[in-house]
Amino acid sequence: MLDPISTGAPRSDAEDLARLGYRQELRRDLGSLSAFAAGFSYVSILTTVFQLFVVGYAFGGTRFFWTWPVVFLGQLAVALNLAEVGSHYPVAGSVYQWGRRVATGFPGWLAGWLKLLGDVVSVAAAAIALQAILPSVWGGFQLLGGDPSLTSRDGAANAVLLGAGLIVLTTAINMAGVKAMAYVNDVGVMAELGGVVLLIGALFLHAVRGPEVVLEPVHGPPSSLGTGVAGLLAAALMPAYVLYGFDSAGSLAEETQNPRRIIPRAILKAIVASGVGGALLILAALMAAPSLTDGRLSTDGLAYVVVSALGPTVGKVFLVDVALAVCVCTLAIQTGASRLAFSMARDGALPCAPALARVSARTKTPVAPAIVVGALACGMLVVNYGEAQLFVLITETAVLLVNLSYLLVTAGMLLRRLRGWPGRPEAGSGVFSLGRAGLALNVAAVAWGVALIVNIAWPRHDGGGAPWLSYFPVLGVAGAAVAGLGLFVAMQRPSGEQDAISRPRESSVSMMS
């Protein structure tokens, strides 16, 4: 799929960027490892599988394993299409830039807006995961009260404190420049990869049953949705909540050397490494779990398996590695969100565009977006203190927003393919191409995106809380779209009155109208 021949490519990355309508302002310091790390650490299977294993097992039992490869293959089809459009448009902002170039007007802008909202919430969701890990490593991390449970008042308050501290740290790293961010991210991803490999191996060595466990319909306490198809569809929410964000490498395109070649590979490496590693981790956990029916897998999840199978000392060592993964995951999401906000502001497509589009002369980094994203994420954490269930629902909405932004891009690509791909002269030939398989893979990506979004948004009432809360993700997306439409209309200005902030050749109005 990789075309070794680059036809008519500019002599440098800066000239290539100029052809796409922007001047080189950010510092190009990143190579292939850092680009891969950006996507892999956003997904962060060590973070998210630890967090969400309970969701999959509670609804699907041992057979929830099979929802992972199904979701992985669907998201792989999406990633292949994003890799191709990323090769044609290696510009900071990923989904926003891709969306506005394949689907002009409101749909193209909306892709960036939804992804930005989803990323801000995801920063908070990743940071709050520290509460599920650090107090188990050492009781001293429970700074407020004595109950570390996220659903308790003490646990919720402590989670806000730990999460806010982490976000302040990641904001400072982002402000220090892309080199500092990349160094921390690279080290963290290497530690996470090593931890995943060692953990999988250790759990396999301590297995108490064979791999045929995934073929047996074993459950703990029955869920409210039963053990049939409805249960498996609900269990599929677990991999759906994990396998997204692999596009983050594209947000760093203007800071990556040879991005037309490196960005597509980084996107695909991130999704494949996450998919394979996550599947092996789930299988190893099911094989090593002391019991499949005592209810602990549905309440304590993977942490219970690790500590029970490997012992408290070794188990805590792996939990420290998980905590490190949480930190680099938060950093990666915040970095991607800040570059997305910078890219939109540079086109005059966000309020306060001049401030958000400004690049530090010293660090060559957009500082204001990192601060704004960090502040908004800290604000989101406060919701968890007042109502933990509401925070969970907001997080579900964020997953829905991000996948909807992917769908807007892949649907726009499909329309372009039917008219002649890529269909724009500034796109160039690209280095990564799906070739003859492009149309089929694009149709598959769109169909999968629709199915995934319907499954995530489908109202499921588990018997707790008000029934209307099961509609919260749908209401949240509708609210985000309505707010986006209002902002989009408000940002329209007569030609010649836009903020001239390194705009592409077409004006921001013609781009958005």
XYZ file of C-alpha atoms in Angstrom:
513
model
C 0.000 0.000 0.000
C 2.969 2.259 0.368
C 3.965 3.892 -2.894
C 7.754 4.303 -2.900
C 7.605 6.861 -5.670
C 6.845 10.444 -4.659
C 5.676 12.350 -7.667
C 6.344 16.050 -7.737
C 7.000 16.381 -3.998
C 8.450 19.661 -2.742
C 12.091 19.741 -1.715
C 11.344 20.218 1.992
C 8.585 19.705 4.533
C 8.248 23.482 4.921
C 7.672 23.900 1.185
C 5.177 21.053 1.255
C 3.314 22.807 4.054
C 3.382 26.075 2.111
C 1.716 24.311 -0.805
C -1.069 23.369 1.595
C -1.419 27.023 2.553
C 0.511 27.470 5.812
C 3.913 28.768 6.810
C 6.199 26.687 8.992
C 5.857 28.014 12.556
C 6.154 24.899 14.713
C 9.470 23.134 15.218
C 9.984 19.886 13.291
C 11.780 17.751 15.856
C 9.763 14.523 15.798
C 10.663 11.263 14.113
C 8.797 8.020 13.561
C 9.029 6.838 17.198
C 7.504 10.026 18.596
C 4.733 10.015 15.983
C 3.857 6.418 16.849
C 4.030 7.229 20.570
C 1.474 10.028 20.151
C -1.148 7.642 18.791
C -0.314 4.641 20.964
C -0.243 6.601 24.222
C -3.622 8.207 23.435
C -5.171 4.728 23.148
C -2.993 3.491 26.073
C -4.286 -0.056 26.467
C -2.536 -0.399 29.818
C -4.639 2.511 31.099
C -7.944 1.819 29.413
C -8.065 -1.981 29.631
C -7.369 -1.701 33.368
C -10.165 0.866 33.663
C -12.752 -0.832 31.492
C -12.235 -4.587 31.831
C -15.093 -4.618 34.356
C -17.477 -3.176 31.756
C -16.779 -5.901 29.220
C -16.930 -8.769 31.686
C -20.012 -7.497 33.503
C -22.044 -7.536 30.293
C -20.451 -10.280 28.213
C -18.702 -12.676 30.560
C -15.777 -14.587 29.080
C -17.196 -14.209 25.561
C -16.743 -10.437 25.707
C -13.237 -11.251 24.408
C -14.721 -11.648 20.915
C -16.031 -8.104 20.880
C -12.416 -6.895 20.916
C -11.343 -8.291 17.487
C -14.644 -7.166 15.942
C -14.198 -3.580 17.126
C -10.502 -3.686 16.245
C -11.186 -4.693 12.633
C -13.838 -1.998 12.288
C -11.551 0.681 13.706
C -8.717 -0.597 11.513
C -10.856 0.161 8.442
C -11.333 3.692 9.794
C -7.601 4.027 10.528
C -6.655 2.951 7.007
C -8.784 5.721 5.542
C -7.454 8.300 8.006
C -3.917 7.210 7.168
C -4.567 7.844 3.478
C -6.114 11.286 3.958
C -3.341 12.091 6.456
C -0.781 11.370 3.766
C -2.481 13.854 1.446
C -2.912 16.552 4.115
C -0.035 16.409 6.652
C -1.213 19.466 8.595
C -1.578 20.051 12.355
C -5.099 19.447 13.583
C -5.693 16.023 11.987
C -9.473 15.459 11.967
C -10.296 19.153 11.551
C -7.953 19.604 8.583
C -9.018 16.337 6.992
C -12.698 17.011 7.580
C -12.746 20.510 6.110
C -10.874 19.396 2.995
C -13.055 16.384 2.181
C -16.365 17.875 3.379
C -16.394 21.657 3.112
C -18.831 23.848 4.998
C -20.385 22.994 8.333
C -19.802 19.191 8.219
C -16.067 19.675 7.704
C -15.808 22.218 10.508
C -18.039 20.098 12.745
C -15.574 17.188 12.571
C -12.928 19.344 14.234
C -15.352 20.825 16.776
C -16.626 17.421 17.931
C -13.114 16.007 18.160
C -11.968 19.001 20.201
C -14.800 18.598 22.711
C -14.189 14.858 22.915
C -10.475 15.376 23.512
C -11.011 17.885 26.332
C -13.269 15.449 28.193
C -10.864 12.583 27.462
C -8.029 14.508 29.146
C -10.102 14.635 32.331
C -11.189 10.992 32.002
C -7.593 9.809 31.599
C -6.315 11.902 34.508
C -9.004 10.685 36.895
C -7.817 7.094 36.352
C -4.961 7.774 38.795
C -7.453 7.374 41.625
C -8.096 3.768 40.607
C -4.366 2.976 40.785
C -2.249 5.104 43.114
C -4.100 4.483 46.432
C -3.730 0.737 45.732
C 0.018 1.184 45.391
C 0.408 3.265 48.571
C -2.217 4.472 50.989
C -0.470 7.831 51.226
C -1.879 8.767 47.828
C -5.331 8.904 49.429
C -4.850 12.502 50.555
C -8.493 13.179 51.436
C -10.496 10.854 53.656
C -10.110 7.106 53.884
C -12.303 5.542 51.181
C -10.467 5.376 47.814
C -13.508 4.198 45.816
C -14.334 6.548 42.955
C -18.016 6.328 43.835
C -17.451 7.525 47.416
C -17.258 11.176 48.446
C -13.662 10.784 49.676
C -12.580 8.928 46.562
C -14.263 11.416 44.233
C -12.628 14.368 45.983
C -9.208 12.704 45.980
C -9.618 11.819 42.302
C -10.171 15.483 41.488
C -7.044 16.414 43.413
C -4.801 13.773 41.798
C -6.242 14.394 38.336
C -5.858 18.166 38.566
C -2.251 17.747 39.713
C -1.514 15.524 36.719
C -3.124 17.965 34.285
C -1.067 20.836 35.704
C 2.054 18.718 35.128
C 1.135 17.775 31.541
C 0.264 21.399 30.782
C 3.718 22.480 31.990
C 5.374 19.822 29.815
C 3.389 20.966 26.786
C 4.377 24.571 27.435
C 8.046 23.549 27.583
C 8.001 22.575 23.916
C 7.495 19.602 21.641
C 10.959 18.201 22.378
C 10.213 17.902 26.105
C 6.772 16.470 25.380
C 8.193 13.919 22.938
C 10.917 12.831 25.357
C 8.453 12.181 28.186
C 6.004 10.508 25.809
C 8.663 8.290 24.205
C 10.010 7.120 27.567
C 6.498 6.518 28.850
C 5.431 4.552 25.778
C 8.535 2.361 25.938
C 7.758 1.660 29.595
C 4.139 0.898 28.705
C 5.061 -1.424 25.842
C 7.556 -3.224 28.042
C 5.007 -3.426 30.840
C 2.334 -4.839 28.516
C 4.681 -7.529 27.186
C 5.911 -8.508 30.665
C 2.408 -8.478 32.141
C 0.999 -10.655 29.357
C 3.869 -13.102 29.759
C 3.514 -13.202 33.546
C -0.238 -13.805 33.391
C 0.175 -16.584 30.824
C 2.739 -18.238 33.113
C 0.242 -18.084 35.979
C -2.732 -19.292 33.919
C -5.112 -21.655 35.706
C -7.141 -22.527 32.596
C -6.590 -22.771 28.847
C -7.428 -20.338 26.011
C -10.670 -22.218 25.380
C -12.084 -20.092 28.183
C -13.150 -17.521 25.582
C -15.431 -20.133 23.998
C -17.276 -20.891 27.234
C -20.295 -18.727 28.195
C -19.103 -18.119 31.766
C -20.465 -15.153 33.731
C -20.262 -13.693 37.166
C -23.464 -12.239 38.639
C -25.952 -11.786 35.770
C -26.196 -8.309 34.293
C -29.464 -6.472 33.766
C -29.109 -7.045 30.014
C -28.797 -10.816 30.257
C -26.192 -13.009 28.567
C -27.365 -12.971 24.948
C -26.827 -10.635 22.025
C -27.892 -7.583 24.028
C -25.225 -8.369 26.601
C -22.513 -8.775 23.970
C -23.493 -5.520 22.269
C -23.181 -3.778 25.619
C -19.854 -5.543 26.239
C -18.618 -4.157 22.915
C -18.674 -0.733 24.555
C -15.453 -1.715 26.333
C -13.247 -1.993 23.208
C -15.133 0.933 21.656
C -14.110 3.085 24.629
C -10.482 1.928 24.251
C -9.729 1.837 20.527
C -9.949 5.468 19.485
C -7.526 8.391 19.356
C -5.075 6.639 17.020
C -5.282 9.666 14.721
C -3.290 11.772 17.209
C -0.087 11.347 15.216
C -1.765 13.463 12.532
C -2.132 16.372 14.945
C 1.663 16.554 15.162
C 2.162 16.526 11.390
C 3.758 19.988 11.290
C 6.232 18.933 13.974
C 7.128 15.625 12.316
C 9.837 15.135 9.725
C 8.691 13.653 6.411
C 5.076 13.548 7.626
C 3.543 12.275 4.379
C 5.370 9.013 4.954
C 5.627 8.838 8.752
C 2.103 9.909 9.798
C 0.198 7.129 7.958
C 2.568 4.505 9.324
C 2.289 5.916 12.845
C -1.530 5.802 12.736
C -1.558 2.197 11.567
C 1.181 1.063 13.950
C -0.715 2.615 16.854
C -4.003 0.849 16.094
C -2.361 -2.507 15.279
C -0.115 -2.504 18.361
C -3.068 -1.535 20.549
C -5.355 -4.120 18.965
C -2.949 -7.049 19.257
C -1.657 -6.091 22.697
C -5.141 -5.530 24.085
C -6.444 -8.870 22.796
C -3.536 -10.778 24.370
C -3.922 -8.891 27.645
C -7.634 -9.728 27.900
C -7.000 -13.394 27.021
C -4.175 -13.670 29.563
C -6.343 -12.080 32.260
C -9.215 -14.517 31.659
C -6.808 -17.464 31.764
C -5.122 -16.289 34.998
C -8.179 -15.077 36.943
C -8.567 -17.056 40.199
C -12.323 -17.297 39.645
C -14.679 -16.449 36.816
C -17.870 -16.618 38.859
C -17.216 -14.934 42.219
C -18.128 -11.494 40.869
C -14.657 -9.950 41.357
C -14.000 -9.631 37.599
C -17.166 -7.542 37.290
C -16.215 -5.230 40.149
C -12.415 -5.173 40.576
C -11.426 -6.154 37.049
C -7.877 -6.526 35.851
C -6.252 -5.113 38.990
C -7.787 -8.010 40.953
C -6.317 -10.538 38.510
C -2.847 -8.988 38.569
C -2.568 -8.807 42.360
C -4.139 -12.252 42.890
C -2.050 -14.036 40.264
C 1.291 -12.289 40.745
C 1.161 -11.390 44.420
C 0.899 -7.970 46.060
C 4.544 -6.971 45.583
C 4.907 -7.824 41.890
C 1.352 -6.667 41.285
C 2.125 -3.228 42.695
C 5.154 -2.941 40.420
C 2.877 -3.389 37.428
C 0.392 -0.925 38.905
C 3.168 1.680 39.030
C 3.727 1.071 35.316
C 0.001 1.521 34.747
C 0.155 4.836 36.620
C 2.980 5.956 34.318
C 0.847 4.951 31.332
C -1.990 7.104 32.695
C 0.370 10.075 32.855
C 1.627 9.762 29.268
C -1.912 9.040 28.054
C -3.102 12.312 29.592
C -0.124 14.124 28.070
C -0.771 12.707 24.589
C -4.471 13.570 24.594
C -3.795 17.111 25.807
C -1.093 17.587 23.161
C -3.405 16.438 20.389
C -6.226 18.654 21.653
C -3.973 21.713 21.860
C -2.725 21.226 18.291
C -6.293 20.796 17.100
C -7.349 24.032 18.815
C -4.302 25.798 17.362
C -5.111 24.581 13.865
C -8.735 25.709 14.065
C -7.790 29.090 15.563
C -5.190 29.648 12.849
C -8.024 29.513 10.328
C -10.116 31.913 12.387
C -12.494 29.050 13.154
C -12.603 29.466 16.949
C -13.279 32.382 19.298
C -10.183 34.209 20.595
C -8.382 33.000 17.488
C -5.405 35.421 17.627
C -4.427 34.279 21.135
C -4.994 30.572 20.467
C -3.054 30.700 17.180
C 0.007 32.407 18.647
C 3.213 30.337 18.677
C 5.851 30.922 21.356
C 8.981 32.423 19.838
C 11.128 30.513 22.349
C 9.607 27.029 22.325
C 7.890 27.134 18.907
C 4.819 25.715 20.632
C 1.218 26.992 20.820
C 1.106 27.685 24.559
C -2.371 29.180 24.981
C -4.267 26.132 23.623
C -2.434 23.850 26.070
C -3.420 26.113 28.975
C -7.046 26.401 27.838
C -7.405 22.631 27.297
C -5.845 21.963 30.703
C -8.114 24.470 32.443
C -11.256 23.086 30.796
C -10.247 19.525 31.675
C -9.699 20.522 35.310
C -13.152 22.070 35.265
C -14.564 18.762 34.009
C -12.972 16.950 36.948
C -15.092 18.931 39.386
C -18.195 17.252 37.946
C -16.929 13.923 39.283
C -16.788 15.338 42.811
C -20.449 16.239 42.721
C -21.797 13.307 40.724
C -19.585 10.388 39.664
C -22.314 8.873 37.476
C -22.637 12.125 35.553
C -18.893 12.143 34.888
C -19.135 8.612 33.488
C -21.968 9.704 31.181
C -19.963 12.727 29.998
C -17.042 10.402 29.239
C -19.361 8.144 27.200
C -20.468 11.228 25.305
C -16.822 12.090 24.549
C -16.255 8.659 22.972
C -19.359 9.212 20.873
C -18.167 12.675 19.793
C -14.753 11.422 18.664
C -16.163 8.519 16.660
C -18.729 10.821 15.070
C -15.892 13.110 13.989
C -14.211 10.104 12.346
C -17.469 9.283 10.566
C -17.734 12.809 9.175
C -14.248 12.429 7.687
C -14.734 8.940 6.233
C -18.166 9.885 4.831
C -16.641 12.975 3.206
C -13.858 10.803 1.773
C -16.416 8.418 0.319
C -18.179 11.246 -1.501
C -14.810 12.434 -2.808
C -13.943 8.943 -4.029
C -17.182 8.727 -5.969
C -16.279 12.015 -7.682
C -12.577 11.306 -8.089
C -10.084 11.016 -5.228
C -8.527 13.164 -3.821
C -10.054 15.812 -6.075
C -8.047 18.831 -4.845
C -4.813 20.038 -6.466
C -3.051 20.955 -3.208
C -3.482 17.396 -1.890
C -0.611 16.102 -3.993
C -0.225 12.446 -4.774
C 0.285 11.311 -1.194
C 2.707 8.568 -0.214
C 0.212 6.128 1.307
C -2.591 4.845 -0.891
C -5.268 2.197 -0.458
C -5.268 1.673 -4.220
C -8.076 -0.396 -5.676
C -9.199 -1.441 -2.224
C -9.866 2.187 -1.297
C -13.553 2.327 -2.200
C -14.417 -0.967 -0.466
C -12.465 -0.008 2.665
C -14.084 3.418 2.676
C -17.576 1.924 2.464
C -16.644 -0.485 5.253
C -15.345 2.379 7.418
C -18.550 4.399 6.973
C -20.813 1.404 7.618
C -18.782 0.463 10.676
C -18.822 4.037 11.975
C -22.615 4.159 11.777
C -22.971 0.787 13.536
C -20.507 1.742 16.274
C -22.171 5.082 16.965
C -25.635 3.510 17.123
C -24.377 0.901 19.592
C -22.671 3.476 21.809
C -25.664 5.816 21.738
C -28.307 3.097 22.248
C -30.109 3.819 25.556
C -29.483 1.104 28.134
C -31.069 1.499 31.539
C -29.264 -0.604 34.154
C -31.786 0.012 36.911
C -29.764 2.701 38.648
C -30.414 6.431 38.450
C -33.126 8.197 36.510
C -34.194 6.487 33.240
C -33.541 9.665 31.243
C -29.822 9.373 32.038
C -29.567 6.512 29.520
C -30.272 9.137 26.835
C -27.556 11.460 28.119
C -24.921 10.634 25.416
C -27.434 11.307 22.625
C -28.550 14.533 24.279
C -24.912 15.506 24.810
C -24.033 15.016 21.141
C -27.140 16.903 20.057
C -26.212 19.757 22.389
C -22.627 19.799 21.073
C -23.874 19.898 17.477
C -26.349 22.706 18.182
C -23.722 24.715 20.052
C -21.319 24.068 17.182
C -23.830 25.303 14.634
C -24.381 28.481 16.624
C -20.629 29.066 16.886
C -20.122 28.283 13.206
C -22.752 30.834 12.171
C -21.350 33.407 14.582
C -17.845 32.958 13.157
C -18.978 33.824 9.636
C -17.805 37.295 8.584
C -17.868 39.223 5.357
C -14.927 38.518 3.076
C -11.820 40.431 4.069
C -12.734 40.791 7.755
C -11.277 37.514 9.007
C -8.273 37.430 11.262
C -5.307 36.921 8.947
C -3.603 34.225 10.966
C -1.554 32.129 8.582
C -4.724 31.125 6.738
C -4.728 28.628 3.894
C -5.029 30.035 0.395
C -8.788 29.899 0.549
C -10.171 32.319 3.152
C -11.723 30.991 6.337
C -15.145 32.085 5.134
C -14.921 30.312 1.799
C -13.550 27.312 3.636
C -16.452 27.173 6.052
C -19.281 28.267 3.798
